[in-house]
Structure formats: C-alpha cells, structure tokens
C-alpha cells in the first residue's frame, strides 16, 4: 500500500508508478535542456544557449547552514543566470507505451539567491513545468502537444502571484545550413494567458533564506491529448479554459513523453527552483 511506503505516501499516484524521483538518490534522469544545433553550438537559439545543468543541492544558506530536501539531504536545483528575464530548464526524456491518463506530482519551492539582507519576494519572475508529447507513428492525425503552466510570481517588481498557461509558440526556424534541423523557443515571454481563477498566494517566508515546500499535481490524458486537472497545495483549478501548444507531428519524436521544470528571474540576481521529489504515474 502507498500509505505504508514513506516514499509514496506523500503522493497520490495513479495505479502504475512510472518513475519516483527522490533527488537525495541523484539526478534521476533530469538534465539540461539543450537546444537543437547543427555543425556548431553557435547555431543554438539564444533562449536555449542560456541554459545550464540542473544541480543537486542541500539548500545551503549563510545564517544557519543548510535546509536539505523535504525528506533527505538533497533537492534538484534549477538556477538561472543573474540578469532580468534569464531562464533555465531541466528535462526528463521518456517515451510512453500506452495512451491513457498520466499524473505528474512534485514538491517544490523557489527563492532568489540570498545575496541581500531582505526578503526579495518579487525577485523571482516565474517557476513552472511543461510536457512535450507526441503520438505514435501509426496514430491518425498525430500531433506534437506541449502543455505549459507557470506560476507568475512577479514582473517589473509587481507581486502578481497567478498561474498562467500557453497555447502558442514562436516560429520554427532552421538551424545550421539546411532544413534538416529546426528549432523554436517555446518559453519566450510572449503568449502567456491567465488561467481562469488562477490567482494564488503561495507560502513565502519572512527572510531571504527560509523556504517552505509546496505540492502540485497535473493530470493529462495521452489518449485525448488534453489536460484533466491541476492542483497546487489546497487549490484545485478549473481547467476548462486551458489548452496546450499544438503543432504537426515531427518525423522523429514518436511516443515522446518529456517533462520539464523551469525558473525565470525578474532582476539581476539568480532565481532558484528547488524540487524535492517528483512522482509520475499512469492509469495503465
């Protein structure tokens, strides 16, 4: 039973556990999102060129030592570069074997780098997650589908605290000297829309080094390629107005089941997204 398993009892998984990532055990397959390139890394789009590798962190801080993870010593740390609008993304690359409901659950927290003796509650612009999915090679009308959700914490120093989604991406463009390799930066700032009823005030503690862990759950149907539900802490949101980025299937991405976590800073200071653990499960 899940209730008797300390690793699973904090989650509400569907019947089949696809992966249980506890970052005290390592990176668990989460790596840097590297953009497409050809012949030279200089052909990578600027959005991807800013990305760096996710790290394992004890959440160290200068006033009391280390927080550690929620259940162990380490958490996954996704850190931006220190300039306004900088982003970073970690990705886990899988494929699926059956089309059905999947559930993504995680415990997370976020902070700016604690380089000043003040709270900095508006320094992190956003944190979020996305899926990158594609149907099988024999599916009729297969699409590439990319649900995106972000918590827009602040922008331009204004505390906004709301969930947003995206259903459009930037134009595909060739990289290198031919048409074989294409790229698009789907986390560009344009195109985000407010999730209806998506305002939410998350716990953000009183000084720059304190953190509190939050829970999120996102359910998606691979058969219908549509979102089913979304929860963060005690709030369950109406997803009837949500849609994903959609595009024609690409020739080499069949049965793709990718998951991404991302962070974005609003100031000239690094933003940190910490993830204690992730559970991905399915009803098949």
mmCIF file of N, CA, C and O in Angstrom, residues 101-188:
data_model
loop_
_atom_site.group_PDB
_atom_site.id
_atom_site.type_symbol
_atom_site.label_atom_id
_atom_site.label_comp_id
_atom_site.label_asym_id
_atom_site.label_seq_id
_atom_site.Cartn_x
_atom_site.Cartn_y
_atom_site.Cartn_z
ATOM 1 N N UNK A 101 -4.438 8.148 -18.996
ATOM 2 C CA UNK A 101 -4.172 9.234 -18.055
ATOM 3 C C UNK A 101 -2.780 9.102 -17.432
ATOM 4 O O UNK A 101 -2.333 8.003 -17.092
ATOM 5 N N UNK A 102 -2.104 10.225 -17.291
ATOM 6 C CA UNK A 102 -0.853 10.291 -16.547
ATOM 7 C C UNK A 102 -0.978 11.384 -15.494
ATOM 8 O O UNK A 102 -1.748 12.341 -15.650
ATOM 9 N N UNK A 103 -0.220 11.235 -14.429
ATOM 10 C CA UNK A 103 -0.250 12.208 -13.325
ATOM 11 C C UNK A 103 1.180 12.609 -12.990
ATOM 12 O O UNK A 103 2.046 11.750 -12.807
ATOM 13 N N UNK A 104 1.406 13.910 -12.916
ATOM 14 C CA UNK A 104 2.702 14.489 -12.566
ATOM 15 C C UNK A 104 2.540 15.174 -11.221
ATOM 16 O O UNK A 104 1.728 16.093 -11.066
ATOM 17 N N UNK A 105 3.315 14.726 -10.218
ATOM 18 C CA UNK A 105 3.262 15.325 -8.889
ATOM 19 C C UNK A 105 4.663 15.742 -8.459
ATOM 20 O O UNK A 105 5.641 15.063 -8.798
ATOM 21 N N UNK A 106 4.755 16.817 -7.717
ATOM 22 C CA UNK A 106 6.068 17.288 -7.269
ATOM 23 C C UNK A 106 5.913 18.131 -6.013
ATOM 24 O O UNK A 106 4.856 18.738 -5.761
ATOM 25 N N UNK A 107 6.985 18.158 -5.216
ATOM 26 C CA UNK A 107 7.121 19.102 -4.112
ATOM 27 C C UNK A 107 8.235 20.078 -4.468
ATOM 28 O O UNK A 107 9.343 19.668 -4.810
ATOM 29 N N UNK A 108 7.926 21.373 -4.401
ATOM 30 C CA UNK A 108 8.848 22.393 -4.894
ATOM 31 C C UNK A 108 8.850 23.610 -3.983
ATOM 32 O O UNK A 108 7.933 23.837 -3.185
ATOM 33 N N UNK A 109 9.901 24.413 -4.147
ATOM 34 C CA UNK A 109 9.966 25.724 -3.529
ATOM 35 C C UNK A 109 10.864 26.595 -4.399
ATOM 36 O O UNK A 109 11.590 26.087 -5.254
ATOM 37 N N UNK A 110 10.812 27.909 -4.216
ATOM 38 C CA UNK A 110 11.646 28.793 -5.034
ATOM 39 C C UNK A 110 12.085 29.998 -4.223
ATOM 40 O O UNK A 110 11.422 30.422 -3.278
ATOM 41 N N UNK A 111 13.250 30.538 -4.613
ATOM 42 C CA UNK A 111 13.839 31.684 -3.929
ATOM 43 C C UNK A 111 14.777 32.394 -4.887
ATOM 44 O O UNK A 111 15.366 31.770 -5.778
ATOM 45 N N UNK A 112 14.994 33.695 -4.718
ATOM 46 C CA UNK A 112 16.150 34.318 -5.359
ATOM 47 C C UNK A 112 17.413 33.951 -4.583
ATOM 48 O O UNK A 112 17.331 33.517 -3.422
ATOM 49 N N UNK A 113 18.544 34.105 -5.198
ATOM 50 C CA UNK A 113 19.796 33.900 -4.479
ATOM 51 C C UNK A 113 19.872 34.901 -3.322
ATOM 52 O O UNK A 113 19.652 36.104 -3.510
ATOM 53 N N UNK A 114 20.158 34.409 -2.128
ATOM 54 C CA UNK A 114 20.101 35.249 -0.924
ATOM 55 C C UNK A 114 21.386 36.048 -0.774
ATOM 56 O O UNK A 114 22.217 35.789 0.102
ATOM 57 N N UNK A 115 21.551 37.056 -1.624
ATOM 58 C CA UNK A 115 22.746 37.891 -1.588
ATOM 59 C C UNK A 115 22.501 39.217 -0.884
ATOM 60 O O UNK A 115 23.419 40.015 -0.746
ATOM 61 N N UNK A 116 21.269 39.464 -0.446
ATOM 62 C CA UNK A 116 20.935 40.702 0.242
ATOM 63 C C UNK A 116 20.152 40.375 1.504
ATOM 64 O O UNK A 116 19.460 39.360 1.589
ATOM 65 N N UNK A 117 20.251 41.230 2.495
ATOM 66 C CA UNK A 117 19.564 41.027 3.768
ATOM 67 C C UNK A 117 18.141 41.579 3.710
ATOM 68 O O UNK A 117 17.731 42.419 4.532
ATOM 69 N N UNK A 118 17.389 41.131 2.733
ATOM 70 C CA UNK A 118 15.980 41.487 2.622
ATOM 71 C C UNK A 118 15.263 40.360 1.899
ATOM 72 O O UNK A 118 15.887 39.504 1.279
ATOM 73 N N UNK A 119 13.943 40.373 1.944
ATOM 74 C CA UNK A 119 13.140 39.220 1.552
ATOM 75 C C UNK A 119 13.253 38.870 0.070
ATOM 76 O O UNK A 119 13.434 37.718 -0.290
ATOM 77 N N UNK A 120 13.132 39.846 -0.814
ATOM 78 C CA UNK A 120 13.233 39.578 -2.245
ATOM 79 C C UNK A 120 12.072 38.787 -2.812
ATOM 80 O O UNK A 120 12.233 38.016 -3.769
ATOM 81 N N UNK A 121 10.873 38.997 -2.263
ATOM 82 C CA UNK A 121 9.726 38.191 -2.674
ATOM 83 C C UNK A 121 9.273 38.454 -4.113
ATOM 84 O O UNK A 121 8.539 37.648 -4.694
ATOM 85 N N UNK A 122 9.721 39.569 -4.707
ATOM 86 C CA UNK A 122 9.351 39.852 -6.099
ATOM 87 C C UNK A 122 10.526 39.669 -7.061
ATOM 88 O O UNK A 122 10.452 40.109 -8.206
ATOM 89 N N UNK A 123 11.596 39.035 -6.621
ATOM 90 C CA UNK A 123 12.774 38.879 -7.483
ATOM 91 C C UNK A 123 12.654 37.705 -8.447
ATOM 92 O O UNK A 123 13.250 37.718 -9.525
ATOM 93 N N UNK A 124 11.925 36.660 -8.070
ATOM 94 C CA UNK A 124 11.686 35.531 -8.973
ATOM 95 C C UNK A 124 10.482 35.867 -9.844
ATOM 96 O O UNK A 124 9.398 36.142 -9.331
ATOM 97 N N UNK A 125 10.684 35.856 -11.169
ATOM 98 C CA UNK A 125 9.563 36.153 -12.061
ATOM 99 C C UNK A 125 8.592 34.980 -12.127
ATOM 100 O O UNK A 125 7.392 35.150 -11.921
ATOM 101 N N UNK A 126 9.100 33.788 -12.427
ATOM 102 C CA UNK A 126 8.187 32.659 -12.558
ATOM 103 C C UNK A 126 8.909 31.345 -12.336
ATOM 104 O O UNK A 126 10.135 31.248 -12.492
ATOM 105 N N UNK A 127 8.133 30.336 -11.978
ATOM 106 C CA UNK A 127 8.569 28.936 -11.979
ATOM 107 C C UNK A 127 7.436 28.131 -12.603
ATOM 108 O O UNK A 127 6.262 28.535 -12.556
ATOM 109 N N UNK A 128 7.769 26.982 -13.189
ATOM 110 C CA UNK A 128 6.707 26.209 -13.798
ATOM 111 C C UNK A 128 7.169 24.883 -14.342
ATOM 112 O O UNK A 128 8.297 24.433 -14.093
ATOM 113 N N UNK A 129 6.294 24.262 -15.111
ATOM 114 C CA UNK A 129 6.575 22.962 -15.698
ATOM 115 C C UNK A 129 5.869 22.865 -17.041
ATOM 116 O O UNK A 129 4.933 23.618 -17.336
ATOM 117 N N UNK A 130 6.318 21.927 -17.856
ATOM 118 C CA UNK A 130 5.678 21.662 -19.142
ATOM 119 C C UNK A 130 5.908 20.218 -19.521
ATOM 120 O O UNK A 130 6.825 19.567 -19.028
ATOM 121 N N UNK A 131 5.038 19.703 -20.389
ATOM 122 C CA UNK A 131 5.216 18.397 -21.008
ATOM 123 C C UNK A 131 5.507 18.623 -22.491
ATOM 124 O O UNK A 131 5.053 19.610 -23.078
ATOM 125 N N UNK A 132 6.238 17.704 -23.092
ATOM 126 C CA UNK A 132 6.458 17.704 -24.542
ATOM 127 C C UNK A 132 6.104 16.307 -25.033
ATOM 128 O O UNK A 132 6.809 15.337 -24.754
ATOM 129 N N UNK A 133 4.997 16.206 -25.751
ATOM 130 C CA UNK A 133 4.379 14.922 -26.071
ATOM 131 C C UNK A 133 4.171 14.783 -27.573
ATOM 132 O O UNK A 133 3.974 15.769 -28.275
ATOM 133 N N UNK A 134 4.185 13.556 -28.044
ATOM 134 C CA UNK A 134 3.812 13.295 -29.432
ATOM 135 C C UNK A 134 3.218 11.895 -29.543
ATOM 136 O O UNK A 134 3.661 10.965 -28.852
ATOM 137 N N UNK A 135 2.223 11.751 -30.425
ATOM 138 C CA UNK A 135 1.576 10.469 -30.637
ATOM 139 C C UNK A 135 2.495 9.454 -31.298
ATOM 140 O O UNK A 135 3.648 9.742 -31.647
ATOM 141 N N UNK A 136 1.972 8.242 -31.467
ATOM 142 C CA UNK A 136 2.737 7.165 -32.067
ATOM 143 C C UNK A 136 2.807 7.269 -33.577
ATOM 144 O O UNK A 136 2.029 7.985 -34.213
ATOM 145 N N UNK A 137 3.734 6.514 -34.181
ATOM 146 C CA UNK A 137 3.970 6.631 -35.619
ATOM 147 C C UNK A 137 2.821 6.086 -36.458
ATOM 148 O O UNK A 137 2.763 6.343 -37.660
ATOM 149 N N UNK A 138 1.874 5.348 -35.862
ATOM 150 C CA UNK A 138 0.727 4.844 -36.605
ATOM 151 C C UNK A 138 -0.579 5.507 -36.181
ATOM 152 O O UNK A 138 -1.658 5.073 -36.598
ATOM 153 N N UNK A 139 -0.493 6.540 -35.358
ATOM 154 C CA UNK A 139 -1.700 7.253 -34.934
ATOM 155 C C UNK A 139 -2.225 8.122 -36.069
ATOM 156 O O UNK A 139 -1.456 8.828 -36.737
ATOM 157 N N UNK A 140 -3.528 8.104 -36.267
ATOM 158 C CA UNK A 140 -4.137 9.006 -37.243
ATOM 159 C C UNK A 140 -4.112 10.434 -36.685
ATOM 160 O O UNK A 140 -4.538 10.680 -35.561
ATOM 161 N N UNK A 141 -3.626 11.366 -37.500
ATOM 162 C CA UNK A 141 -3.609 12.772 -37.085
ATOM 163 C C UNK A 141 -2.744 13.054 -35.887
ATOM 164 O O UNK A 141 -3.066 13.946 -35.078
ATOM 165 N N UNK A 142 -1.647 12.323 -35.732
ATOM 166 C CA UNK A 142 -0.769 12.535 -34.580
ATOM 167 C C UNK A 142 -0.256 13.968 -34.547
ATOM 168 O O UNK A 142 0.075 14.551 -35.582
ATOM 169 N N UNK A 143 -0.190 14.530 -33.355
ATOM 170 C CA UNK A 143 0.313 15.886 -33.142
ATOM 171 C C UNK A 143 1.443 15.854 -32.119
ATOM 172 O O UNK A 143 1.588 14.915 -31.345
ATOM 173 N N UNK A 144 2.219 16.922 -32.127
ATOM 174 C CA UNK A 144 3.098 17.238 -31.024
ATOM 175 C C UNK A 144 2.345 18.221 -30.136
ATOM 176 O O UNK A 144 1.853 19.253 -30.607
ATOM 177 N N UNK A 145 2.223 17.899 -28.842
ATOM 178 C CA UNK A 145 1.391 18.661 -27.918
ATOM 179 C C UNK A 145 2.235 19.036 -26.708
ATOM 180 O O UNK A 145 2.917 18.185 -26.122
ATOM 181 N N UNK A 146 2.173 20.319 -26.310
ATOM 182 C CA UNK A 146 3.047 20.812 -25.254
ATOM 183 C C UNK A 146 2.252 21.636 -24.230
ATOM 184 O O UNK A 146 2.156 22.864 -24.342
ATOM 185 N N UNK A 147 1.662 20.986 -23.219
ATOM 186 C CA UNK A 147 1.022 21.765 -22.152
ATOM 187 C C UNK A 147 2.062 22.500 -21.308
ATOM 188 O O UNK A 147 3.074 21.916 -20.912
ATOM 189 N N UNK A 148 1.819 23.783 -21.055
ATOM 190 C CA UNK A 148 2.700 24.631 -20.252
ATOM 191 C C UNK A 148 1.896 25.245 -19.103
ATOM 192 O O UNK A 148 0.786 25.739 -19.319
ATOM 193 N N UNK A 149 2.456 25.273 -17.905
ATOM 194 C CA UNK A 149 1.880 26.002 -16.783
ATOM 195 C C UNK A 149 3.010 26.685 -16.019
ATOM 196 O O UNK A 149 4.050 26.069 -15.754
ATOM 197 N N UNK A 150 2.795 27.941 -15.690
ATOM 198 C CA UNK A 150 3.782 28.648 -14.860
ATOM 199 C C UNK A 150 3.079 29.436 -13.772
ATOM 200 O O UNK A 150 1.932 29.874 -13.931
ATOM 201 N N UNK A 151 3.778 29.599 -12.653
ATOM 202 C CA UNK A 151 3.343 30.486 -11.583
ATOM 203 C C UNK A 151 4.061 31.802 -11.792
ATOM 204 O O UNK A 151 5.273 31.906 -11.568
ATOM 205 N N UNK A 152 3.333 32.796 -12.278
ATOM 206 C CA UNK A 152 3.909 34.124 -12.477
ATOM 207 C C UNK A 152 3.926 34.820 -11.122
ATOM 208 O O UNK A 152 2.915 35.359 -10.665
ATOM 209 N N UNK A 153 5.070 34.800 -10.490
ATOM 210 C CA UNK A 153 5.209 35.358 -9.148
ATOM 211 C C UNK A 153 5.247 36.878 -9.165
ATOM 212 O O UNK A 153 4.579 37.539 -8.366
ATOM 213 N N UNK A 154 6.039 37.439 -10.078
ATOM 214 C CA UNK A 154 6.202 38.893 -10.123
ATOM 215 C C UNK A 154 6.715 39.306 -11.494
ATOM 216 O O UNK A 154 7.331 38.510 -12.217
ATOM 217 N N UNK A 155 6.480 40.560 -11.841
ATOM 218 C CA UNK A 155 7.026 41.110 -13.083
ATOM 219 C C UNK A 155 7.184 42.608 -12.912
ATOM 220 O O UNK A 155 6.263 43.290 -12.440
ATOM 221 N N UNK A 156 8.386 43.097 -13.246
ATOM 222 C CA UNK A 156 8.664 44.515 -13.081
ATOM 223 C C UNK A 156 8.534 44.979 -11.642
ATOM 224 O O UNK A 156 8.152 46.127 -11.392
ATOM 225 N N UNK A 157 8.830 44.089 -10.695
ATOM 226 C CA UNK A 157 8.742 44.438 -9.285
ATOM 227 C C UNK A 157 7.348 44.357 -8.700
ATOM 228 O O UNK A 157 7.169 44.592 -7.500
ATOM 229 N N UNK A 158 6.350 44.016 -9.505
ATOM 230 C CA UNK A 158 4.972 43.917 -9.019
ATOM 231 C C UNK A 158 4.648 42.471 -8.668
ATOM 232 O O UNK A 158 4.825 41.561 -9.477
ATOM 233 N N UNK A 159 4.181 42.229 -7.459
ATOM 234 C CA UNK A 159 3.835 40.891 -6.998
ATOM 235 C C UNK A 159 2.494 40.485 -7.610
ATOM 236 O O UNK A 159 1.453 41.056 -7.289
ATOM 237 N N UNK A 160 2.475 39.471 -8.482
ATOM 238 C CA UNK A 160 1.281 39.093 -9.233
ATOM 239 C C UNK A 160 0.675 37.781 -8.741
ATOM 240 O O UNK A 160 -0.540 37.658 -8.650
ATOM 241 N N UNK A 161 1.475 36.760 -8.523
ATOM 242 C CA UNK A 161 1.050 35.504 -7.910
ATOM 243 C C UNK A 161 -0.177 34.888 -8.597
ATOM 244 O O UNK A 161 -1.268 34.845 -8.037
ATOM 245 N N UNK A 162 0.042 34.377 -9.783
ATOM 246 C CA UNK A 162 -1.060 33.743 -10.507
ATOM 247 C C UNK A 162 -0.512 32.697 -11.468
ATOM 248 O O UNK A 162 0.622 32.786 -11.933
ATOM 249 N N UNK A 163 -1.340 31.699 -11.766
ATOM 250 C CA UNK A 163 -0.992 30.648 -12.705
ATOM 251 C C UNK A 163 -1.370 31.050 -14.123
ATOM 252 O O UNK A 163 -2.435 31.647 -14.342
ATOM 253 N N UNK A 164 -0.511 30.716 -15.071
ATOM 254 C CA UNK A 164 -0.737 31.037 -16.471
ATOM 255 C C UNK A 164 -0.432 29.806 -17.339
ATOM 256 O O UNK A 164 0.309 28.914 -16.935
ATOM 257 N N UNK A 165 -1.014 29.797 -18.532
ATOM 258 C CA UNK A 165 -0.746 28.739 -19.488
ATOM 259 C C UNK A 165 -0.405 29.351 -20.836
ATOM 260 O O UNK A 165 -0.554 30.556 -21.060
ATOM 261 N N UNK A 166 0.038 28.508 -21.745
ATOM 262 C CA UNK A 166 0.479 28.973 -23.058
ATOM 263 C C UNK A 166 -0.046 28.023 -24.124
ATOM 264 O O UNK A 166 0.059 26.797 -23.966
ATOM 265 N N UNK A 167 -0.613 28.560 -25.202
ATOM 266 C CA UNK A 167 -1.085 27.700 -26.288
ATOM 267 C C UNK A 167 -0.528 28.121 -27.644
ATOM 268 O O UNK A 167 -1.084 27.760 -28.689
ATOM 269 N N UNK A 168 0.555 28.876 -27.633
ATOM 270 C CA UNK A 168 1.229 29.224 -28.877
ATOM 271 C C UNK A 168 2.729 29.282 -28.640
ATOM 272 O O UNK A 168 3.191 29.516 -27.518
ATOM 273 N N UNK A 169 3.499 29.028 -29.673
ATOM 274 C CA UNK A 169 4.944 29.051 -29.574
ATOM 275 C C UNK A 169 5.518 30.010 -30.602
ATOM 276 O O UNK A 169 4.776 30.633 -31.373
ATOM 277 N N UNK A 170 6.821 30.173 -30.588
ATOM 278 C CA UNK A 170 7.479 31.013 -31.583
ATOM 279 C C UNK A 170 7.592 30.252 -32.903
ATOM 280 O O UNK A 170 7.422 29.032 -32.961
ATOM 281 N N UNK A 171 7.893 30.960 -33.934
ATOM 282 C CA UNK A 171 8.007 30.358 -35.265
ATOM 283 C C UNK A 171 9.201 29.406 -35.319
ATOM 284 O O UNK A 171 10.277 29.700 -34.812
ATOM 285 N N UNK A 172 8.980 28.246 -35.943
ATOM 286 C CA UNK A 172 10.099 27.326 -36.172
ATOM 287 C C UNK A 172 11.068 27.951 -37.163
ATOM 288 O O UNK A 172 10.659 28.584 -38.138
ATOM 289 N N UNK A 173 12.342 27.753 -36.904
ATOM 290 C CA UNK A 173 13.355 28.258 -37.821
ATOM 291 C C UNK A 173 14.470 27.239 -37.969
ATOM 292 O O UNK A 173 14.781 26.502 -37.032
ATOM 293 N N UNK A 174 15.054 27.143 -39.159
ATOM 294 C CA UNK A 174 16.146 26.187 -39.357
ATOM 295 C C UNK A 174 17.398 26.633 -38.616
ATOM 296 O O UNK A 174 17.666 27.830 -38.462
ATOM 297 N N UNK A 175 18.167 25.662 -38.131
ATOM 298 C CA UNK A 175 19.467 25.952 -37.548
ATOM 299 C C UNK A 175 20.516 25.264 -38.405
ATOM 300 O O UNK A 175 20.277 24.218 -38.986
ATOM 301 N N UNK A 176 21.662 25.855 -38.523
ATOM 302 C CA UNK A 176 22.690 25.317 -39.406
ATOM 303 C C UNK A 176 22.475 25.801 -40.829
ATOM 304 O O UNK A 176 21.843 26.831 -41.080
ATOM 305 N N UNK A 177 22.952 25.027 -41.786
ATOM 306 C CA UNK A 177 22.939 25.471 -43.181
ATOM 307 C C UNK A 177 21.931 24.720 -44.039
ATOM 308 O O UNK A 177 22.019 24.718 -45.261
ATOM 309 N N UNK A 178 20.963 24.067 -43.413
ATOM 310 C CA UNK A 178 19.974 23.333 -44.188
ATOM 311 C C UNK A 178 18.620 23.384 -43.519
ATOM 312 O O UNK A 178 18.374 24.174 -42.619
ATOM 313 N N UNK A 179 17.682 22.518 -43.967
ATOM 314 C CA UNK A 179 16.337 22.463 -43.411
ATOM 315 C C UNK A 179 16.115 21.211 -42.567
ATOM 316 O O UNK A 179 15.009 20.932 -42.141
ATOM 317 N N UNK A 180 17.173 20.443 -42.332
ATOM 318 C CA UNK A 180 17.033 19.185 -41.616
ATOM 319 C C UNK A 180 16.768 19.392 -40.130
ATOM 320 O O UNK A 180 16.000 18.648 -39.510
ATOM 321 N N UNK A 181 17.387 20.391 -39.522
ATOM 322 C CA UNK A 181 17.255 20.644 -38.090
ATOM 323 C C UNK A 181 16.524 21.958 -37.867
ATOM 324 O O UNK A 181 16.941 23.005 -38.371
ATOM 325 N N UNK A 182 15.409 21.891 -37.124
ATOM 326 C CA UNK A 182 14.598 23.068 -36.822
ATOM 327 C C UNK A 182 14.602 23.314 -35.318
ATOM 328 O O UNK A 182 14.892 22.410 -34.529
ATOM 329 N N UNK A 183 14.241 24.530 -34.926
ATOM 330 C CA UNK A 183 14.167 24.853 -33.504
ATOM 331 C C UNK A 183 13.138 25.950 -33.279
ATOM 332 O O UNK A 183 12.847 26.751 -34.175
ATOM 333 N N UNK A 184 12.575 25.976 -32.079
ATOM 334 C CA UNK A 184 11.662 27.044 -31.662
ATOM 335 C C UNK A 184 11.820 27.191 -30.154
ATOM 336 O O UNK A 184 12.029 26.204 -29.437
ATOM 337 N N UNK A 185 11.727 28.424 -29.646
ATOM 338 C CA UNK A 185 11.869 28.633 -28.203
ATOM 339 C C UNK A 185 10.484 28.865 -27.618
ATOM 340 O O UNK A 185 9.960 29.986 -27.613
ATOM 341 N N UNK A 186 9.894 27.799 -27.086
ATOM 342 C CA UNK A 186 8.502 27.842 -26.633
ATOM 343 C C UNK A 186 8.334 28.532 -25.296
ATOM 344 O O UNK A 186 7.196 28.790 -24.881
ATOM 345 N N UNK A 187 9.434 28.870 -24.590
ATOM 346 C CA UNK A 187 9.324 29.599 -23.334
ATOM 347 C C UNK A 187 9.593 31.095 -23.504
ATOM 348 O O UNK A 187 9.868 31.793 -22.525
ATOM 349 N N UNK A 188 9.495 31.577 -24.721
ATOM 350 C CA UNK A 188 9.598 33.025 -24.958
ATOM 351 C C UNK A 188 8.518 33.748 -24.155
ATOM 352 O O UNK A 188 7.460 33.162 -23.852
#
